[in-house]
Amino acid sequence: MFGRADDVGAEFGIPPLGGALLGGTPPSGRDLAHGPVGTAQLALFCSSVAVHRALCGIGRAPDRVVGVSFGEIAALTAAGVFDIPGGARIACLLAQHLQRCEGRLTLLGTGEGRANALLREAGCPGLAVACVNDPGETVISGPLRELQTAEKCAQRQGLSVTRLRLPFSSHHPALKGPADAFAAAIRTVPARAARLPVHSAVRGGPYGPGDDVHRGLADCLVRPARLPEVLFQVTTPAPALLLEAGTGRALTRNVRRTVPPSAARAAAPLGEPGFSWAPGGRTPAGALPGSPALLPPPEQSP
């Protein structure tokens, strides 16, 4: 898998990543961010798909997948919509278009309702809710100056505030230009019918047979991602097991804060040392591919 992805990366000036990612001391998100444009996105795409395949190899193949933000690239690849070179190409092209997405992202320790109220109180009409991770965690997006104003307002109210270490904005309606350009750039990447349902936190549900997956990926630049409503969909009927197919455990934490234990169990195979890689049965609900931005989804990892 890594060889085919590295071949695509070479077209974008990205050195081979497979050896480093599979080695004893894999590069950190900060290390990847210092590489050529697209290094971080390609590495995270590969990592998510690799974890998904490893889980399938021990008998934990999902019966549905959930894509969070640009984790949709890995989710759609895991479901067979894109092949490895196609998904890798989309990840690299995404990185190029993210360079046009001016602004930043900030994580607030509050829910969507209070986050929206905060933006009104701070007088920041240029900001928008980008991601709702769980009932107590929301990401806002937009111009840096307004973001700084909102951050100060949030701190005065006693909210936790974390600026994400990402040199771009996303999930903002003002990014229609980059979104349209990204959609056009990836249009030539072949897409096939999915082998299993792919639920999108941006769409608010699963992709249908006739849906435009290329446009759906581009919509991640302009539309908010709301994870809780999708989690309730994929954990019905209960109980369900959700496995985070990424290098961290942010999504697992969000699941545990959102869905009652009676409805779902969540685990992060690479983020939790106690996870058992012994062969097991088929999961009642799907894996959660991490986003190929920094680690694991960009909107959750400061």
mmCIF file of C-alpha atoms in Angstrom, residues 138-293:
data_model
loop_
_atom_site.group_PDB
_atom_site.id
_atom_site.type_symbol
_atom_site.label_atom_id
_atom_site.label_comp_id
_atom_site.label_asym_id
_atom_site.label_seq_id
_atom_site.Cartn_x
_atom_site.Cartn_y
_atom_site.Cartn_z
ATOM 1 C CA THR A 138 -16.440 22.976 19.191
ATOM 2 C CA VAL A 139 -13.996 24.344 16.619
ATOM 3 C CA ILE A 140 -14.398 27.821 15.143
ATOM 4 C CA SER A 141 -12.841 29.000 11.905
ATOM 5 C CA GLY A 142 -12.084 32.250 10.127
ATOM 6 C CA PRO A 143 -9.806 35.291 9.833
ATOM 7 C CA LEU A 144 -6.968 35.430 12.344
ATOM 8 C CA ARG A 145 -7.768 38.884 13.749
ATOM 9 C CA GLU A 146 -11.376 37.990 14.533
ATOM 10 C CA LEU A 147 -10.265 34.634 15.870
ATOM 11 C CA GLN A 148 -7.975 36.390 18.350
ATOM 12 C CA THR A 149 -10.883 38.576 19.484
ATOM 13 C CA ALA A 150 -13.136 35.569 20.007
ATOM 14 C CA GLU A 151 -10.385 33.707 21.858
ATOM 15 C CA LYS A 152 -9.999 36.564 24.346
ATOM 16 C CA CYS A 153 -13.760 36.697 24.852
ATOM 17 C CA ALA A 154 -13.858 32.949 25.488
ATOM 18 C CA GLN A 155 -11.006 33.143 27.986
ATOM 19 C CA ARG A 156 -12.819 35.897 29.898
ATOM 20 C CA GLN A 157 -15.781 33.545 30.163
ATOM 21 C CA GLY A 158 -13.577 30.800 31.569
ATOM 22 C CA LEU A 159 -13.663 28.550 28.518
ATOM 23 C CA SER A 160 -10.668 26.492 27.438
ATOM 24 C CA VAL A 161 -9.153 27.842 24.220
ATOM 25 C CA THR A 162 -6.621 26.086 21.984
ATOM 26 C CA ARG A 163 -5.380 27.471 18.686
ATOM 27 C CA LEU A 164 -4.758 24.547 16.353
ATOM 28 C CA ARG A 165 -1.273 24.286 14.851
ATOM 29 C CA LEU A 166 -2.562 24.465 11.300
ATOM 30 C CA PRO A 167 -1.608 27.203 8.819
ATOM 31 C CA PHE A 168 -5.034 27.320 7.185
ATOM 32 C CA SER A 169 -8.765 27.560 7.748
ATOM 33 C CA SER A 170 -11.457 25.085 6.696
ATOM 34 C CA HIS A 171 -15.178 24.386 7.092
ATOM 35 C CA HIS A 172 -15.939 28.045 6.369
ATOM 36 C CA PRO A 173 -18.483 29.382 3.829
ATOM 37 C CA ALA A 174 -16.021 31.999 2.571
ATOM 38 C CA LEU A 175 -13.834 29.234 1.099
ATOM 39 C CA LYS A 176 -16.118 28.555 -1.870
ATOM 40 C CA GLY A 177 -13.375 29.498 -4.355
ATOM 41 C CA PRO A 178 -10.817 26.977 -3.058
ATOM 42 C CA ALA A 179 -13.578 24.387 -2.633
ATOM 43 C CA ASP A 180 -14.712 24.705 -6.248
ATOM 44 C CA ALA A 181 -11.114 24.535 -7.471
ATOM 45 C CA PHE A 182 -10.444 21.438 -5.352
ATOM 46 C CA ALA A 183 -13.587 19.731 -6.661
ATOM 47 C CA ALA A 184 -12.483 20.389 -10.239
ATOM 48 C CA ALA A 185 -8.936 19.154 -9.541
ATOM 49 C CA ILE A 186 -10.053 15.786 -8.153
ATOM 50 C CA ARG A 187 -12.849 15.210 -10.668
ATOM 51 C CA THR A 188 -10.622 12.993 -12.825
ATOM 52 C CA VAL A 189 -9.922 10.557 -9.961
ATOM 53 C CA PRO A 190 -12.108 7.494 -10.686
ATOM 54 C CA ALA A 191 -14.807 6.682 -8.132
ATOM 55 C CA ARG A 192 -16.558 3.331 -7.797
ATOM 56 C CA ALA A 193 -19.587 2.120 -5.875
ATOM 57 C CA ALA A 194 -18.917 1.763 -2.156
ATOM 58 C CA ARG A 195 -18.643 -1.742 -0.718
ATOM 59 C CA LEU A 196 -20.128 -0.560 2.584
ATOM 60 C CA PRO A 197 -21.883 2.590 3.863
ATOM 61 C CA VAL A 198 -19.760 5.721 4.287
ATOM 62 C CA HIS A 199 -21.201 8.164 6.817
ATOM 63 C CA SER A 200 -20.035 11.765 6.542
ATOM 64 C CA ALA A 201 -19.933 14.164 9.486
ATOM 65 C CA VAL A 202 -20.218 17.008 6.955
ATOM 66 C CA ARG A 203 -23.203 15.585 5.061
ATOM 67 C CA GLY A 204 -24.857 14.527 8.300
ATOM 68 C CA GLY A 205 -25.396 10.992 7.066
ATOM 69 C CA PRO A 206 -24.307 8.341 4.575
ATOM 70 C CA TYR A 207 -23.448 8.869 0.931
ATOM 71 C CA GLY A 208 -26.085 7.484 -1.417
ATOM 72 C CA PRO A 209 -25.488 5.525 -4.647
ATOM 73 C CA GLY A 210 -25.912 8.579 -6.885
ATOM 74 C CA ASP A 211 -24.146 11.143 -4.711
ATOM 75 C CA ASP A 212 -21.191 13.140 -6.006
ATOM 76 C CA VAL A 213 -18.331 12.082 -3.730
ATOM 77 C CA HIS A 214 -15.900 14.532 -5.335
ATOM 78 C CA ARG A 215 -18.198 17.441 -4.502
ATOM 79 C CA GLY A 216 -18.773 15.938 -1.076
ATOM 80 C CA LEU A 217 -15.054 16.078 -0.310
ATOM 81 C CA ALA A 218 -14.865 19.673 -1.507
ATOM 82 C CA ASP A 219 -17.800 20.563 0.743
ATOM 83 C CA CYS A 220 -15.542 19.809 3.714
ATOM 84 C CA LEU A 221 -13.924 23.165 3.002
ATOM 85 C CA VAL A 222 -17.161 25.150 3.247
ATOM 86 C CA ARG A 223 -19.589 23.200 5.441
ATOM 87 C CA PRO A 224 -19.340 22.360 9.158
ATOM 88 C CA ALA A 225 -18.688 18.844 10.399
ATOM 89 C CA ARG A 226 -21.034 17.694 13.151
ATOM 90 C CA LEU A 227 -19.899 14.405 14.610
ATOM 91 C CA PRO A 228 -22.553 13.775 17.311
ATOM 92 C CA GLU A 229 -25.532 13.365 14.976
ATOM 93 C CA VAL A 230 -23.624 10.869 12.829
ATOM 94 C CA LEU A 231 -22.519 8.921 15.898
ATOM 95 C CA PHE A 232 -26.129 8.449 16.953
ATOM 96 C CA GLN A 233 -26.914 7.138 13.458
ATOM 97 C CA VAL A 234 -24.140 4.547 13.357
ATOM 98 C CA THR A 235 -24.716 3.323 16.902
ATOM 99 C CA THR A 236 -28.344 2.430 16.189
ATOM 100 C CA PRO A 237 -29.228 -0.311 16.826
ATOM 101 C CA ALA A 238 -27.100 -0.614 19.940
ATOM 102 C CA PRO A 239 -24.693 -1.826 21.112
ATOM 103 C CA ALA A 240 -21.971 -0.884 18.658
ATOM 104 C CA LEU A 241 -18.185 -0.998 18.614
ATOM 105 C CA LEU A 242 -16.366 1.943 17.018
ATOM 106 C CA LEU A 243 -12.650 1.694 16.274
ATOM 107 C CA GLU A 244 -10.619 4.790 15.458
ATOM 108 C CA ALA A 245 -8.544 4.109 12.354
ATOM 109 C CA GLY A 246 -5.897 6.733 12.981
ATOM 110 C CA THR A 247 -2.812 7.400 15.055
ATOM 111 C CA GLY A 248 -4.470 9.147 17.999
ATOM 112 C CA ARG A 249 -7.531 8.871 20.191
ATOM 113 C CA ALA A 250 -9.346 12.205 19.840
ATOM 114 C CA LEU A 251 -12.321 10.641 18.070
ATOM 115 C CA THR A 252 -12.537 7.895 20.658
ATOM 116 C CA ARG A 253 -12.719 10.534 23.376
ATOM 117 C CA ASN A 254 -15.468 12.353 21.450
ATOM 118 C CA VAL A 255 -17.480 9.135 21.110
ATOM 119 C CA ARG A 256 -17.259 8.468 24.840
ATOM 120 C CA ARG A 257 -18.446 12.005 25.590
ATOM 121 C CA THR A 258 -21.359 11.757 23.178
ATOM 122 C CA VAL A 259 -22.805 8.249 23.173
ATOM 123 C CA PRO A 260 -23.794 6.436 26.384
ATOM 124 C CA PRO A 261 -21.758 3.309 27.194
ATOM 125 C CA SER A 262 -24.866 1.183 26.797
ATOM 126 C CA ALA A 263 -25.078 2.229 23.127
ATOM 127 C CA ALA A 264 -21.449 1.989 22.050
ATOM 128 C CA ARG A 265 -17.925 1.073 22.982
ATOM 129 C CA ALA A 266 -15.068 2.990 21.404
ATOM 130 C CA ALA A 267 -11.371 2.190 21.178
ATOM 131 C CA ALA A 268 -8.275 3.677 19.586
ATOM 132 C CA PRO A 269 -6.066 0.765 18.467
ATOM 133 C CA LEU A 270 -2.908 2.872 18.064
ATOM 134 C CA GLY A 271 -3.702 5.452 20.745
ATOM 135 C CA GLU A 272 -4.427 3.069 23.606
ATOM 136 C CA PRO A 273 -1.676 0.645 24.693
ATOM 137 C CA GLY A 274 -4.183 -1.843 26.086
ATOM 138 C CA PHE A 275 -5.920 -2.508 22.775
ATOM 139 C CA SER A 276 -5.783 -6.192 21.852
ATOM 140 C CA TRP A 277 -4.675 -7.051 18.323
ATOM 141 C CA ALA A 278 -5.703 -10.672 18.815
ATOM 142 C CA PRO A 279 -8.018 -11.940 16.076
ATOM 143 C CA GLY A 280 -11.616 -11.031 16.833
ATOM 144 C CA GLY A 281 -15.061 -10.957 15.300
ATOM 145 C CA ARG A 282 -16.630 -8.558 12.846
ATOM 146 C CA THR A 283 -17.419 -5.182 14.387
ATOM 147 C CA PRO A 284 -21.088 -4.264 14.796
ATOM 148 C CA ALA A 285 -20.324 -0.691 13.719
ATOM 149 C CA GLY A 286 -17.576 0.958 11.808
ATOM 150 C CA ALA A 287 -14.126 2.321 12.122
ATOM 151 C CA LEU A 288 -13.525 6.028 12.343
ATOM 152 C CA PRO A 289 -10.798 7.034 9.880
ATOM 153 C CA GLY A 290 -8.720 10.003 11.106
ATOM 154 C CA SER A 291 -8.390 13.218 9.002
ATOM 155 C CA PRO A 292 -5.266 13.582 6.819
ATOM 156 C CA ALA A 293 -4.401 16.978 8.098
#
